[in-house]
Short mmCIF file of C-alpha atoms in Angstrom, two decimals:
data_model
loop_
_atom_site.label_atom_id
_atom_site.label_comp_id
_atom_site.label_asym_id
_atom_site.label_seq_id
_atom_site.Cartn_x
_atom_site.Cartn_y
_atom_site.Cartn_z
CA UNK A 14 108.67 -11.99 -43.54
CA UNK A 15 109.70 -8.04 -43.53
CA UNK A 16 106.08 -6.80 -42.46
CA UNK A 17 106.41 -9.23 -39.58
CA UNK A 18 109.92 -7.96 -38.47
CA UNK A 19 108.19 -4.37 -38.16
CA UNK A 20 105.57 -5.65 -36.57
CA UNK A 21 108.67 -6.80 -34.27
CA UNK A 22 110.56 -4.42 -34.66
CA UNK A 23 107.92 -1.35 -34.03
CA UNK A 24 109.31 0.10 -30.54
CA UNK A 25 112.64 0.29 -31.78
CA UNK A 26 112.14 1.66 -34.90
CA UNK A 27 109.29 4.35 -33.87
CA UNK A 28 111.25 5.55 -30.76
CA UNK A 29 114.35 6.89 -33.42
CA UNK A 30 111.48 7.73 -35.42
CA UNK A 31 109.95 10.00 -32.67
CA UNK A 32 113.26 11.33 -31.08
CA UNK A 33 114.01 12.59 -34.14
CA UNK A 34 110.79 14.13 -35.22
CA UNK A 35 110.68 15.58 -31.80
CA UNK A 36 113.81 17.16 -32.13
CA UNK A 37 113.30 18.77 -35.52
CA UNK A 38 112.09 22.34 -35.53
CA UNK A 39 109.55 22.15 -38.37
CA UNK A 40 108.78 18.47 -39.26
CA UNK A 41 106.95 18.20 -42.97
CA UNK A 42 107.12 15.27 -43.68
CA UNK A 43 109.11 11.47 -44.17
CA UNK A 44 110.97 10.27 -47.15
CA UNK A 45 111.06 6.50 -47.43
CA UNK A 46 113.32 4.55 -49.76
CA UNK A 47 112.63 0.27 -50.33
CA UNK A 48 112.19 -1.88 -52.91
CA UNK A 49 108.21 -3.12 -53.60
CA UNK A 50 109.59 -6.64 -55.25
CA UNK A 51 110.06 -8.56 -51.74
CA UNK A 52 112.54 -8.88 -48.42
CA UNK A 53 112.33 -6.31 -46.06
CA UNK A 54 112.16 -3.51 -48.57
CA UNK A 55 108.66 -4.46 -49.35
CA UNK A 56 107.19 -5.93 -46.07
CA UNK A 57 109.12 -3.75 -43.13
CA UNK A 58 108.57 -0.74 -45.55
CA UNK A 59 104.79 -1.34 -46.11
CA UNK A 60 104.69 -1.74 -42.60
CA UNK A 61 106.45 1.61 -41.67
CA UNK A 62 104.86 3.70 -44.43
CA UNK A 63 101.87 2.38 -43.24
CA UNK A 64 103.03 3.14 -39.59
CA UNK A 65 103.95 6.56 -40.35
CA UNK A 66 100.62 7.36 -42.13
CA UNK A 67 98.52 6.36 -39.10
CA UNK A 68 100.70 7.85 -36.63
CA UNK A 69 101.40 11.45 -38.10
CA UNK A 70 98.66 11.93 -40.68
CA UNK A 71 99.15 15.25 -41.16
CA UNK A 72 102.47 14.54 -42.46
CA UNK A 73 103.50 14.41 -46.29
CA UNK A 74 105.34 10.73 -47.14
CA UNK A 75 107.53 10.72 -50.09
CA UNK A 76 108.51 7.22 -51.40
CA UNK A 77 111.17 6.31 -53.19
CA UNK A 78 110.08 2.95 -54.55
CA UNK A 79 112.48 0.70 -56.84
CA UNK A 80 110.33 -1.56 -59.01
CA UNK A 81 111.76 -5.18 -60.05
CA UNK A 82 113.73 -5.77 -62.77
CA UNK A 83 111.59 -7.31 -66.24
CA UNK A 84 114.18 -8.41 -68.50
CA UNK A 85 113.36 -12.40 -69.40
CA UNK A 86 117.32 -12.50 -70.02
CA UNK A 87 120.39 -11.18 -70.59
CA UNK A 88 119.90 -11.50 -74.36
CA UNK A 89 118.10 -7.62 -73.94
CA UNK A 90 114.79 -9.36 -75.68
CA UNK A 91 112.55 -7.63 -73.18
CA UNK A 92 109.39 -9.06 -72.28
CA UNK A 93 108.03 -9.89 -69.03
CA UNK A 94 110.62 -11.69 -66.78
CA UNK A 95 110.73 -14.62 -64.78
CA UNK A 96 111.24 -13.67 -61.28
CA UNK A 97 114.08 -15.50 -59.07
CA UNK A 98 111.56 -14.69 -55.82
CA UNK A 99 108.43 -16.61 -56.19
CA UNK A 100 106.33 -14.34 -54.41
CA UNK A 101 107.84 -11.42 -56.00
CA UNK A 102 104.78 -10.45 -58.02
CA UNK A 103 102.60 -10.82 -54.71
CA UNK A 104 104.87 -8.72 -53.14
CA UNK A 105 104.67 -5.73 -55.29
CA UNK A 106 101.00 -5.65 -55.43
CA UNK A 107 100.66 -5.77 -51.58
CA UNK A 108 103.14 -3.22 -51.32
CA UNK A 109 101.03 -1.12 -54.33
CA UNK A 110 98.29 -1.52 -52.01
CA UNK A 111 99.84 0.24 -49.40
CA UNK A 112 101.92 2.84 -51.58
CA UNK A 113 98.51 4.17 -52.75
CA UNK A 114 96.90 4.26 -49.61
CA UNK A 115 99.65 5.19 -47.34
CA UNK A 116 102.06 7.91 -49.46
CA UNK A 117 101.54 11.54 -50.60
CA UNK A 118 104.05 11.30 -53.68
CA UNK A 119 105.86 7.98 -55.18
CA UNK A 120 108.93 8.23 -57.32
CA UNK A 121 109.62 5.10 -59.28
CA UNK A 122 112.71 4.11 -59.67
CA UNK A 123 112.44 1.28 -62.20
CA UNK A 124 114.99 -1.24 -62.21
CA UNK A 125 114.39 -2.04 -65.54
CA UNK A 126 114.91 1.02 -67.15
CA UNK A 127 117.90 1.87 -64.97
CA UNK A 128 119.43 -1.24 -66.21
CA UNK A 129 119.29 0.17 -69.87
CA UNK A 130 120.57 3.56 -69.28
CA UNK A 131 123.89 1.84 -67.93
CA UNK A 132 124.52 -0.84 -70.82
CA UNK A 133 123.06 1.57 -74.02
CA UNK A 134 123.89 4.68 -72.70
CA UNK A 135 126.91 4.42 -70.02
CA UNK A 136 128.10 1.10 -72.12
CA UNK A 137 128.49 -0.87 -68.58
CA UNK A 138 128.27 -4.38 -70.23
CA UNK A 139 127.10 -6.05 -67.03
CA UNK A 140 126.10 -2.93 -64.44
CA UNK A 141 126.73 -3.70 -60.79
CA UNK A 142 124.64 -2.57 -57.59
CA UNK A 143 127.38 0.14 -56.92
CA UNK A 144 126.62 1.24 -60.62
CA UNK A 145 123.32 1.13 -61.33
CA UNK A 146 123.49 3.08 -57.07
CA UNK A 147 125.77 5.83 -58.44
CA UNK A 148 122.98 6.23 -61.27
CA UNK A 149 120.29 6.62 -58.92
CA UNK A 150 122.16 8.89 -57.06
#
């Protein structure tokens, strides 16, 4: 799982982590971008939000935090969705957990909704990543 690959993963990733805090004149903080549905978004970043809470707590972390997408189909009839992860909606509350413990300020970027904007708005009939990326962007 991702929280296990940090766990892993943890000297590597906290020594770039440190070099470059250490080397930045006025550190204020982290900005931290992953998914909460499941992979490594949600496990390796619970595990280094959580991380970089305990290690520089006096430290603001900003997430940006992409929710799953709800649709039940492609029809547009909304509704809850079935998930194509099983443990999807496990993942997103373990990662809630941790995003209200762990970070100063969340912005949610909502799959759902993002999805929308490009098809009514945009009229992208069937948005891509690179699409619905440039969006966020």
């Amino acid at each position: 799982s991702g929280f296990s690959q940090g766990e892993t993963l943890h000297k590597e990733v906290f020594d770039i982590i440190d070099r470059e805090a250490d080397g930045s004149d006025s550190l204020e903080g982290f900005v931290l971008t992953h998914s909460i549905a499941g992979g490594t978004g949600s496990g390796m970043g619970s595990y280094v939000l959580e991380k970089l809470a305990d290690r520089y707590p006096k430290k603001l972390v900003q997430t940006y935090s992409v929710f799953p997408n709800q649709e039940s189909g492609t029809d547009g009839s909304g509704g809850i969705g079935v998930s194509d992860v099983v443990v999807q909606p496990y993942n997103s509350m373990l990662t809630l957990k941790r995003l209200t413990q762990c970070a100063d300020c969340v912005v949610v970027l909502d799959n759902t909704a993002l999805n929308r904007i490009a098809s009514d708005r945009l009229h992208i009939e069937n948005p891509s990543f690179a699409q619905i990326n440039e969006l966020v962007s």
